[in-house]
Amino acid sequence: MGDISKPVRRFDAPEKIMGTARYVDDYFEEEMLFVRIVRSTRPRARIKSIKLPKLPSGYCVVDKNDVPGENRIKMIFDDWPFFAEDVVNFYGEPILAIAGPDREKVYELSNAVKIEYEDIPPIYTIEESEENKRPPIFGENNLFADYFYEKGDPDGAFRDADQIVEEEFRTGFQEHIYLEPQGMIAKYEDGRITVFGSMQCPYYVKNALIKAFGFPEDRIRVVQTTTGGGFGGKEEYPSQIAGIAAFCAYKTGKTVKLVYDRAEDVEFTTKRHPSRIRIKGAIKDKRVVGIEVDIALNAGAYAGLSSVVLQRAMFAATGAYRIDNVRVLGKAFATNIVPLGAFRGFGAPQAIFAIETFMNHVAKKMGEDPVRFKLAHRYKKGDTTATGGLLRSEVRLPEITEKIIEMSEYYEKKKQKEKDGKLYGIGFSMFLHGCGFTGNGEEVLKSIARLKKRKDDKVEILISNVEMGQGPQTTLRKVVAQVLGIPMEDVIYENPDTDKVPDSGPTVASRTAMIVGGLLYRVAKELKEKWKEGEEVVVEKQYRHPEYIKWDQSTFKGDAYPEYSWGANVIEVEVDPLTYEIEVKKAYAVFDLGTPLDKKIIEGQIHGGMLQGIGYATLEVMEFENGRFKQRTITDYIIPTAMDAPLFETDLVVEPYKNGPFGAKCAGELTLVGAAPAVCAAVEDALGINLYEIPIRPEKLLVLMNKEDN
Amino acid sequence: MRGVFIINGQRKEIEFAPHKRLLDVLRENGYTEVKEGCREGECGACVVLLDGKPVNSCQVLAASVMEKEIITVRGLGTIHKPHPIEEAFVEAGAVQCGFCTPGMIISTYALLKENPDPEDDDIKRALDGNLCRCTGYVKITKAVKLASKKVKKDGK
Ligand code: FES
Ligand code: FES
């Protein structure tokens, strides 16, 4: 690991420790209006009538008739309206908004709006959506996406198998709980709409507003404010809030603030897709030689990004394993639940949980040690992936595994069955993550990154990617400074403003360091050649995948990603023998995420991502009952606290990617995907049973163990 | 109503509605370093010191704490002369998105006042009411230990 990996002081830290960093809710203006959204209180219904309270002067209602352009949030299918039209499709869907100068009065007025509904039979589960017995929500069959791909001869593999193993896995909702709730401030001045707020993707918001207003692009400006965490939750959803705030600003001519309170944020913003994943494996000579994976996602009321989430899940379906005969099916089902959306890992956590747990179960069935069994199936350099892409770089899973086994004393501990009166278990997972956008995403996007060397010899990074805690303010400065051979302090990187920065794409898919950072690296190289002291020099470049990357989006064949990061996790748990309460005691991780651009920042990503993955597997329960979530606040929806956090031990193995800056690959999502299966394997080890579902809840374990006993 | 609050050592006369929570009164009067993460008393982003004790300011009626001493993270140090705890948070890499940070620092300050030499378990217990979704709490725990060393050295 070279110089670049050496930790430096984070550039965004000083103002954050002082509390002077300004998040969206920290901006106050005289004469600012507050907005409250009036939401559907039915999961699925026709709106029959709306009765408004008498509005005092200075207060106004904004609804679908106030959308100057199209009442659709720009995404993939554009089916999601800013305000419901005649029909509401989920509990909490925005119907109208009330704006006014006094926040409490606005709340009071919004509570006084009376809406009459005529209910339509709702659809909540994958099964109900699949049966299609009720009026469909989307198209004729409720399917936002229905995909399929194959490799080799899966039918042949099943025909010739010694044994066929079939299992079904379930994963639950997960809510992001970024500590800063979502929010936007909008203004309408001189014929232009400007929106400031908490977001990952300024150009997503800008494009959504262009469509919603029908304005030319120079009349829309979007500026990111310091963002208190995103984790995917601020990928597509901010467009919803930005739109409503902007419509209010447009109608009133005033500055408008729309910040969600926590309860609103927990109940009504996007979450991770629940899934049902069926895996059928053809076993020959104790090896999985063929596999069929059928992935169903509960996608909620509108398509949003679900089709792409499904693609990532499908491309991760065989995990880190080379299986030559593969069939993968995927469907994203419409239901009357909030639209499910982007969340760190983007479909991969569901798929990796399923394949890892499946591989554990098969290993046990074959009487083999899961670690060795997995190693025997792992990908190697030169193998083709499930979609037929070529693995061009060294796959250092043996080294990763060796390190983690030694570090965790896995085999010694595996013998242990009890500790301090608790049932003890240890579990292992092995996995990969595709870096950057899925499929043809980067090719469609054609990101542009720009560097501007000013007359004072300082250099501005001009990109649309944001700092939300993951560190690019520091890591990208390091990359540019190091290439140019100038001090980091001479590199300027401000929160993006679409008036100033080109579209370098969204801050998602772990693409900022590898893709945008790689592009900046090349821009900086060119700037170095063109450097003229005391003069302004601007260099920009557009991203293209390396020539050798081949992908066919219509058949899902080829390199689904330009590169992969790899990892292994080991988790130790203690389970109470009476209550089945699970304590995650220790978490180990070894990752190959290429060259770390800053070791300390990477460690921060690892700890935070793994704990989020551990939460996903254990504490984070979100249940849907009678058309509504049961957990509506952070009192009900539990995320890990300091007391729940295990001890961590982590290490890196570095296989650099030649097109990443200094060899960096993807990191942010990789850290989350392996935790849940490792926790599951550990609990299975402690209890001596097989599990098929996350979150793993003590109540359910109790039932399972009672069954076992009988 | 009007009331006097002693915020970061300064007497401030503030006009506020009687039912307002301390969190809102502070934020509406420029103390935006006190963050609102939930209003439920669950996240700790709004923690301030009230007569030296950490409280969730979203759970305190402003009217009940007039004439009391309130300290926010800005009352501990300045950008040019950060408090050793603030410094420790930067050095340890305990700051990511930063939204939990002001509350974490105040809770740390309160802990170190009570227990200048905390063990890991003491730290975890003291910070149990401060949620962080970014760091996994590892570097925060490190920062508290580092802060404890620094505070002792500085005699603060
Ligand atoms: S805002 Fe007070 S505890 Fe969360
Ligand atoms: S640093 Fe983001 S919540 Fe703690």
Coordinates of N, CA and C in Angstrom, one line a residue, chain A residues 146-323:
Chain A
D146 N -39.3 -8.4 -15.3 CA -39.4 -9.9 -15.4 C -38.2 -10.3 -16.3
Y147 N -37.2 -10.9 -15.6 CA -35.9 -11.1 -16.4 C -35.5 -12.6 -16.2
F148 N -34.5 -12.9 -17.0 CA -34.1 -14.2 -17.1 C -32.7 -14.3 -17.8
Y149 N -31.8 -15.1 -17.3 CA -30.6 -15.4 -18.1 C -30.1 -16.8 -17.7
E150 N -29.2 -17.3 -18.6 CA -28.8 -18.7 -18.5 C -27.3 -18.8 -18.9
K151 N -26.7 -19.8 -18.4 CA -25.3 -20.1 -18.8 C -25.2 -21.6 -18.8
G152 N -24.5 -22.1 -19.7 CA -24.2 -23.6 -19.8 C -25.5 -24.3 -20.1
D153 N -25.6 -25.5 -19.4 CA -26.8 -26.3 -19.7 C -27.4 -26.7 -18.3
P154 N -28.2 -25.8 -17.7 CA -28.7 -26.1 -16.4 C -29.6 -27.4 -16.4
D155 N -30.4 -27.5 -17.5 CA -31.3 -28.7 -17.5 C -30.5 -30.0 -17.5
G156 N -29.5 -30.0 -18.3 CA -28.6 -31.2 -18.3 C -28.0 -31.4 -17.0
A157 N -27.6 -30.4 -16.3 CA -26.9 -30.5 -14.9 C -27.9 -31.1 -14.0
F158 N -29.2 -30.7 -14.0 CA -30.2 -31.3 -13.1 C -30.5 -32.7 -13.5
R159 N -30.5 -33.0 -14.8 CA -30.8 -34.4 -15.2 C -29.7 -35.3 -14.7
D160 N -28.5 -34.9 -14.8 CA -27.4 -35.8 -14.4 C -27.0 -35.7 -13.0
A161 N -27.7 -35.0 -12.2 CA -27.3 -34.7 -10.8 C -27.4 -36.0 -9.9
D162 N -26.5 -36.1 -8.9 CA -26.6 -37.2 -7.9 C -27.8 -36.8 -7.0
Q163 N -27.9 -35.6 -6.8 CA -28.9 -35.1 -5.8 C -29.3 -33.7 -6.2
I164 N -30.5 -33.3 -5.9 CA -31.0 -31.9 -6.1 C -31.4 -31.3 -4.7
V165 N -30.9 -30.2 -4.4 CA -31.2 -29.5 -3.1 C -32.0 -28.3 -3.5
E166 N -33.2 -28.1 -2.8 CA -34.0 -27.0 -3.1 C -34.3 -26.3 -1.8
E167 N -34.1 -25.0 -1.8 CA -34.4 -24.2 -0.5 C -35.0 -22.9 -0.9
E168 N -35.7 -22.3 0.1 CA -36.3 -21.0 -0.1 C -35.9 -20.0 1.0
F169 N -35.5 -18.8 0.6 CA -35.0 -17.8 1.6 C -35.8 -16.6 1.6
R170 N -35.9 -15.9 2.7 CA -36.6 -14.7 2.8 C -35.8 -13.6 3.5
T171 N -35.9 -12.4 3.0 CA -35.2 -11.3 3.7 C -36.3 -10.2 3.9
G172 N -36.0 -9.4 4.9 CA -37.0 -8.4 5.3 C -36.7 -7.0 4.7
F173 N -37.6 -6.0 5.2 CA -37.4 -4.6 4.9 C -36.1 -4.2 5.7
Q174 N -35.5 -3.1 5.2 CA -34.5 -2.4 6.0 C -34.6 -1.0 5.8
E175 N -34.7 -0.2 6.9 CA -34.8 1.3 6.8 C -33.4 1.9 7.0
H176 N -33.1 2.9 6.2 CA -31.7 3.4 6.2 C -31.3 4.1 7.6
I177 N -32.2 4.8 8.1 CA -31.9 5.6 9.4 C -30.5 6.3 9.2
Y178 N -30.4 7.0 8.1 CA -29.3 8.1 8.1 C -29.7 9.0 9.2
L179 N -28.7 9.5 10.0 CA -29.1 10.3 11.1 C -29.8 11.6 10.8
E180 N -29.5 12.2 9.6 CA -30.1 13.4 9.2 C -31.3 13.1 8.4
P181 N -32.5 13.4 8.9 CA -33.7 13.1 8.0 C -33.6 13.9 6.7
Q182 N -34.4 13.5 5.8 CA -34.4 14.1 4.4 C -35.0 15.5 4.5
G183 N -34.6 16.3 3.6 CA -35.2 17.6 3.5 C -34.6 18.5 2.3
M184 N -35.5 19.5 1.9 CA -35.1 20.4 0.8 C -35.6 21.8 1.1
I185 N -34.8 22.7 0.6 CA -35.3 24.1 0.6 C -35.4 24.5 -0.9
A186 N -36.5 25.2 -1.2 CA -36.6 25.6 -2.6 C -36.9 27.1 -2.7
K187 N -36.5 27.7 -3.8 CA -36.7 29.1 -4.1 C -37.1 29.3 -5.5
Y188 N -37.9 30.3 -5.8 CA -38.2 30.6 -7.2 C -37.9 32.1 -7.3
E189 N -36.8 32.4 -8.1 CA -36.3 33.7 -8.2 C -35.9 34.0 -9.7
D190 N -36.3 35.1 -10.2 CA -35.9 35.5 -11.6 C -36.1 34.4 -12.6
G191 N -37.3 33.8 -12.4 CA -37.6 32.7 -13.4 C -36.9 31.4 -13.2
R192 N -36.2 31.3 -12.1 CA -35.4 30.0 -11.9 C -35.8 29.4 -10.6
I193 N -35.8 28.0 -10.7 CA -36.0 27.2 -9.5 C -34.7 26.8 -9.0
T194 N -34.5 27.1 -7.7 CA -33.2 26.6 -7.0 C -33.6 25.7 -5.8
V195 N -33.0 24.5 -5.8 CA -33.3 23.6 -4.7 C -32.0 23.3 -3.9
F196 N -32.0 23.4 -2.6 CA -30.9 23.0 -1.8 C -31.3 21.9 -0.9
G197 N -30.4 20.9 -0.7 CA -30.9 19.9 0.2 C -29.9 18.7 0.3
S198 N -30.4 17.8 1.1 CA -29.7 16.6 1.5 C -29.9 15.5 0.4
M199 N -28.8 15.1 -0.3 CA -29.0 14.3 -1.4 C -27.7 13.6 -1.9
Q200 N -27.9 12.5 -2.6 CA -26.7 11.8 -3.2 C -26.5 12.2 -4.6
C201 N -27.5 12.6 -5.3 CA -27.5 12.7 -6.8 C -28.1 14.0 -7.3
P202 N -27.3 15.1 -7.2 CA -27.8 16.4 -7.7 C -28.5 16.4 -9.1
Y203 N -27.9 15.6 -10.0 CA -28.5 15.6 -11.3 C -29.7 14.8 -11.4
Y204 N -29.9 13.8 -10.6 CA -31.2 13.1 -10.6 C -32.3 14.1 -10.2
V205 N -32.0 14.9 -9.2 CA -33.0 15.9 -8.7 C -33.2 16.9 -9.8
K206 N -32.1 17.4 -10.4 CA -32.3 18.4 -11.5 C -33.1 17.8 -12.6
N207 N -32.8 16.6 -13.1 CA -33.6 16.1 -14.2 C -35.0 15.9 -13.8
A208 N -35.3 15.5 -12.6 CA -36.7 15.3 -12.1 C -37.4 16.7 -12.2
L209 N -36.7 17.7 -11.8 CA -37.4 19.1 -11.8 C -37.6 19.6 -13.2
I210 N -36.6 19.3 -14.1 CA -36.8 19.7 -15.5 C -38.1 19.1 -16.1
K211 N -38.3 17.8 -15.8 CA -39.5 17.2 -16.3 C -40.8 17.7 -15.5
A212 N -40.6 17.9 -14.2 CA -41.8 18.3 -13.5 C -42.2 19.8 -13.8
F213 N -41.3 20.6 -14.2 CA -41.6 22.0 -14.5 C -41.7 22.2 -16.0
G214 N -41.1 21.3 -16.8 CA -41.1 21.6 -18.2 C -40.3 22.8 -18.5
F215 N -39.3 23.1 -17.7 CA -38.4 24.2 -17.9 C -37.2 23.8 -18.7
P216 N -36.6 24.7 -19.4 CA -35.2 24.3 -20.0 C -34.2 24.2 -18.8
E217 N -33.2 23.5 -19.1 CA -32.3 23.1 -18.0 C -31.6 24.3 -17.3
D218 N -31.4 25.4 -18.0 CA -30.8 26.5 -17.3 C -31.7 27.2 -16.3
R219 N -32.9 26.8 -16.3 CA -33.8 27.4 -15.3 C -34.0 26.6 -14.0
I220 N -33.2 25.5 -13.9 CA -33.2 24.7 -12.7 C -31.8 24.6 -12.1
R221 N -31.7 24.8 -10.8 CA -30.4 24.7 -10.2 C -30.5 23.8 -8.9
V222 N -29.6 22.9 -8.7 CA -29.7 22.1 -7.5 C -28.4 22.1 -6.8
V223 N -28.4 22.3 -5.5 CA -27.2 22.4 -4.7 C -27.3 21.5 -3.5
Q224 N -26.3 20.7 -3.4 CA -26.3 19.8 -2.2 C -25.8 20.5 -1.0
T225 N -26.5 20.3 0.1 CA -26.1 20.8 1.4 C -25.4 19.6 2.1
T226 N -24.6 19.9 3.1 CA -23.9 18.9 3.9 C -24.9 17.8 4.3
T227 N -24.6 16.6 3.9 CA -25.6 15.5 4.0 C -25.2 14.5 5.1
G228 N -26.2 14.3 6.0 CA -25.9 13.5 7.2 C -26.3 12.0 6.9
G229 N -25.5 11.4 6.0 CA -25.7 10.0 5.7 C -26.7 9.8 4.6
G230 N -26.5 8.8 3.8 CA -27.5 8.5 2.7 C -27.8 7.0 2.6
F231 N -26.7 6.2 2.4 CA -26.8 4.8 2.3 C -27.8 4.3 1.2
G232 N -28.0 5.2 0.2 CA -29.0 4.8 -0.9 C -30.3 5.5 -0.7
G233 N -30.6 5.8 0.6 CA -31.9 6.4 0.9 C -32.1 7.8 0.3
K234 N -30.9 8.4 0.0 CA -31.0 9.7 -0.6 C -30.6 9.7 -2.1
E235 N -30.8 8.5 -2.7 CA -30.5 8.4 -4.1 C -31.7 8.9 -4.9
E236 N -32.8 8.1 -4.9 CA -33.9 8.5 -5.8 C -35.0 9.3 -5.0
Y237 N -35.1 9.1 -3.7 CA -36.2 9.7 -3.0 C -36.2 11.2 -2.9
P238 N -35.0 11.8 -2.8 CA -35.0 13.3 -2.7 C -35.7 14.0 -3.8
S239 N -35.9 13.4 -5.0 CA -36.6 14.0 -6.1 C -38.1 14.3 -5.7
Q240 N -38.6 13.4 -4.9 CA -40.0 13.5 -4.4 C -40.1 14.8 -3.6
I241 N -39.2 15.0 -2.6 CA -39.3 16.1 -1.7 C -38.9 17.4 -2.5
A242 N -37.9 17.3 -3.3 CA -37.5 18.5 -4.1 C -38.7 19.0 -4.9
G243 N -39.4 18.1 -5.5 CA -40.5 18.5 -6.4 C -41.5 19.2 -5.6
I244 N -42.0 18.7 -4.5 CA -43.0 19.3 -3.7 C -42.6 20.6 -3.1
A245 N -41.4 20.7 -2.6 CA -40.9 22.0 -2.1 C -40.8 23.0 -3.3
A246 N -40.4 22.6 -4.4 CA -40.3 23.5 -5.6 C -41.6 24.0 -6.1
F247 N -42.6 23.1 -6.1 CA -44.0 23.5 -6.5 C -44.5 24.6 -5.5
C248 N -44.2 24.4 -4.2 CA -44.7 25.4 -3.3 C -44.0 26.7 -3.5
A249 N -42.7 26.7 -3.7 CA -41.9 27.9 -4.0 C -42.4 28.6 -5.2
Y250 N -42.7 27.8 -6.2 CA -43.2 28.4 -7.5 C -44.5 29.1 -7.3
K251 N -45.4 28.5 -6.5 CA -46.7 29.0 -6.3 C -46.7 30.3 -5.5
T252 N -45.8 30.3 -4.4 CA -45.9 31.3 -3.5 C -44.8 32.4 -3.7
G253 N -43.8 32.1 -4.5 CA -42.7 33.0 -4.7 C -41.8 33.2 -3.5
K254 N -42.1 32.4 -2.5 CA -41.3 32.5 -1.2 C -40.3 31.3 -1.1
T255 N -39.3 31.5 -0.2 CA -38.4 30.4 0.1 C -39.2 29.4 0.9
V256 N -39.1 28.1 0.6 CA -39.9 27.1 1.2 C -39.0 26.0 1.8
K257 N -39.3 25.6 3.0 CA -38.5 24.5 3.6 C -39.4 23.2 3.8
L258 N -38.9 22.1 3.3 CA -39.7 20.9 3.6 C -38.7 19.9 4.1
V259 N -38.7 19.7 5.5 CA -37.8 18.8 6.1 C -38.7 17.7 6.8
Y260 N -38.4 16.5 6.5 CA -39.2 15.4 7.1 C -38.9 15.3 8.6
D261 N -39.9 15.0 9.4 CA -39.5 14.6 10.8 C -39.2 13.1 10.8
R262 N -38.6 12.6 11.8 CA -38.2 11.2 11.8 C -39.3 10.2 11.5
A263 N -40.4 10.5 12.1 CA -41.5 9.5 11.9 C -41.9 9.4 10.5
E264 N -42.0 10.6 9.8 CA -42.3 10.6 8.4 C -41.2 9.9 7.6
D265 N -40.0 10.1 8.0 CA -38.9 9.5 7.2 C -38.9 8.0 7.4
V266 N -39.2 7.5 8.6 CA -39.2 6.1 8.8 C -40.3 5.4 8.1
E267 N -41.5 6.1 8.1 CA -42.6 5.4 7.5 C -42.8 5.6 6.0
F268 N -42.4 6.7 5.5 CA -42.8 7.0 4.1 C -41.7 7.1 3.1
T269 N -40.4 7.0 3.5 CA -39.4 7.0 2.4 C -39.1 5.6 2.0
T270 N -38.3 5.4 1.0 CA -37.9 4.1 0.4 C -37.2 3.3 1.5
K271 N -37.2 2.0 1.3 CA -36.5 1.0 2.1 C -35.9 -0.1 1.2
R272 N -35.2 -1.0 1.9 CA -34.6 -2.1 1.2 C -35.8 -3.1 0.8
H273 N -35.7 -3.7 -0.4 CA -36.7 -4.6 -0.9 C -36.7 -5.9 -0.1
P274 N -37.9 -6.3 0.4 CA -37.9 -7.7 0.9 C -37.9 -8.6 -0.2
S275 N -37.4 -9.8 0.0 CA -37.2 -10.8 -1.1 C -37.6 -12.2 -0.7
R276 N -37.9 -12.9 -1.8 CA -38.1 -14.4 -1.6 C -37.2 -15.0 -2.7
I277 N -36.2 -15.8 -2.2 CA -35.3 -16.3 -3.2 C -35.3 -17.9 -3.1
R278 N -35.6 -18.5 -4.2 CA -35.6 -20.0 -4.3 C -34.4 -20.4 -5.0
I279 N -33.7 -21.3 -4.4 CA -32.5 -21.9 -5.0 C -32.6 -23.4 -5.1
K280 N -32.3 -23.8 -6.3 CA -32.2 -25.3 -6.6 C -30.9 -25.6 -7.1
G281 N -30.2 -26.5 -6.4 CA -28.8 -26.9 -6.8 C -28.7 -28.3 -7.3
A282 N -28.0 -28.5 -8.4 CA -27.7 -29.8 -8.9 C -26.3 -30.2 -8.3
I283 N -26.3 -31.3 -7.6 CA -25.1 -31.8 -6.9 C -24.5 -33.0 -7.6
K284 N -23.3 -32.9 -7.9 CA -22.6 -34.1 -8.5 C -21.3 -34.2 -7.9
D285 N -20.9 -35.4 -7.4 CA -19.6 -35.6 -6.7 C -19.4 -34.6 -5.7
K286 N -20.4 -34.3 -4.9 CA -20.3 -33.4 -3.8 C -20.0 -32.0 -4.1
R287 N -20.3 -31.6 -5.4 CA -20.1 -30.2 -5.8 C -21.4 -29.7 -6.5
V288 N -21.6 -28.4 -6.3 CA -22.8 -27.8 -7.0 C -22.3 -27.6 -8.4
V289 N -23.0 -28.3 -9.3 CA -22.6 -28.2 -10.8 C -23.6 -27.4 -11.6
G290 N -24.8 -27.3 -11.0 CA -25.8 -26.5 -11.7 C -26.7 -25.8 -10.7
I291 N -27.2 -24.7 -11.1 CA -28.0 -23.9 -10.1 C -29.1 -23.2 -10.8
E292 N -30.3 -23.1 -10.1 CA -31.3 -22.3 -10.6 C -31.7 -21.4 -9.5
V293 N -31.7 -20.1 -9.7 CA -32.0 -19.1 -8.7 C -33.2 -18.3 -9.2
D294 N -34.2 -18.2 -8.3 CA -35.4 -17.5 -8.7 C -35.7 -16.4 -7.7
I295 N -35.5 -15.2 -8.1 CA -35.5 -14.1 -7.2 C -36.8 -13.3 -7.4
A296 N -37.5 -13.1 -6.3 CA -38.7 -12.2 -6.3 C -38.5 -11.1 -5.3
L297 N -38.7 -9.9 -5.8 CA -38.6 -8.7 -4.9 C -40.0 -8.1 -4.7
N298 N -40.2 -7.7 -3.5 CA -41.4 -6.9 -3.3 C -41.0 -5.5 -3.5
A299 N -41.6 -4.9 -4.5 CA -41.0 -3.6 -5.0 C -41.8 -2.4 -4.6
G300 N -43.0 -2.6 -4.0 CA -43.8 -1.5 -3.5 C -44.7 -0.9 -4.7
A301 N -45.2 0.3 -4.4 CA -46.3 0.8 -5.3 C -45.8 1.4 -6.6
Y302 N -44.6 1.8 -6.7 CA -44.1 2.4 -8.0 C -42.8 1.8 -8.4
A303 N -42.5 1.8 -9.7 CA -41.3 1.0 -10.1 C -40.0 1.6 -9.6
G304 N -39.9 2.9 -9.5 CA -38.6 3.5 -9.0 C -37.4 2.8 -9.6
L305 N -36.5 2.4 -8.8 CA -35.3 1.8 -9.4 C -35.3 0.3 -9.3
S306 N -36.5 -0.3 -9.0 CA -36.5 -1.7 -8.7 C -36.0 -2.6 -9.8
S307 N -36.2 -2.2 -11.0 CA -35.7 -3.1 -12.1 C -34.1 -3.2 -12.0
V308 N -33.5 -2.2 -11.7 CA -32.0 -2.3 -11.6 C -31.6 -3.0 -10.3
V309 N -32.3 -2.7 -9.2 CA -32.0 -3.5 -8.0 C -32.1 -5.0 -8.3
L310 N -33.1 -5.3 -9.0 CA -33.3 -6.7 -9.4 C -32.2 -7.3 -10.2
Q311 N -31.7 -6.4 -11.2 CA -30.6 -6.9 -12.0 C -29.3 -7.2 -11.1
R312 N -29.1 -6.2 -10.2 CA -27.9 -6.5 -9.3 C -28.1 -7.7 -8.5
A313 N -29.3 -7.9 -8.0 CA -29.5 -9.2 -7.2 C -29.3 -10.4 -8.1
M314 N -29.8 -10.3 -9.3 CA -29.6 -11.5 -10.2 C -28.2 -11.8 -10.6
F315 N -27.4 -10.7 -10.8 CA -26.0 -10.9 -11.2 C -25.2 -11.3 -10.1
A316 N -25.7 -11.2 -8.8 CA -24.9 -11.7 -7.7 C -25.5 -13.0 -7.2
A317 N -26.4 -13.6 -8.0 CA -27.1 -14.8 -7.6 C -26.2 -16.0 -7.3
T318 N -25.1 -16.2 -8.0 CA -24.2 -17.3 -7.7 C -23.1 -16.9 -6.7
G319 N -23.1 -15.7 -6.2 CA -22.2 -15.3 -5.2 C -20.8 -15.3 -5.8
A320 N -19.8 -15.8 -5.0 CA -18.4 -15.8 -5.4 C -18.0 -17.1 -6.0
Y321 N -19.0 -17.8 -6.5 CA -18.8 -19.2 -7.0 C -18.9 -19.4 -8.4
R322 N -18.0 -20.2 -8.9 CA -18.1 -20.6 -10.3 C -19.0 -21.9 -10.4
I323 N -20.1 -21.7 -11.0 CA -21.0 -22.8 -11.3 C -21.3 -22.7 -12.8

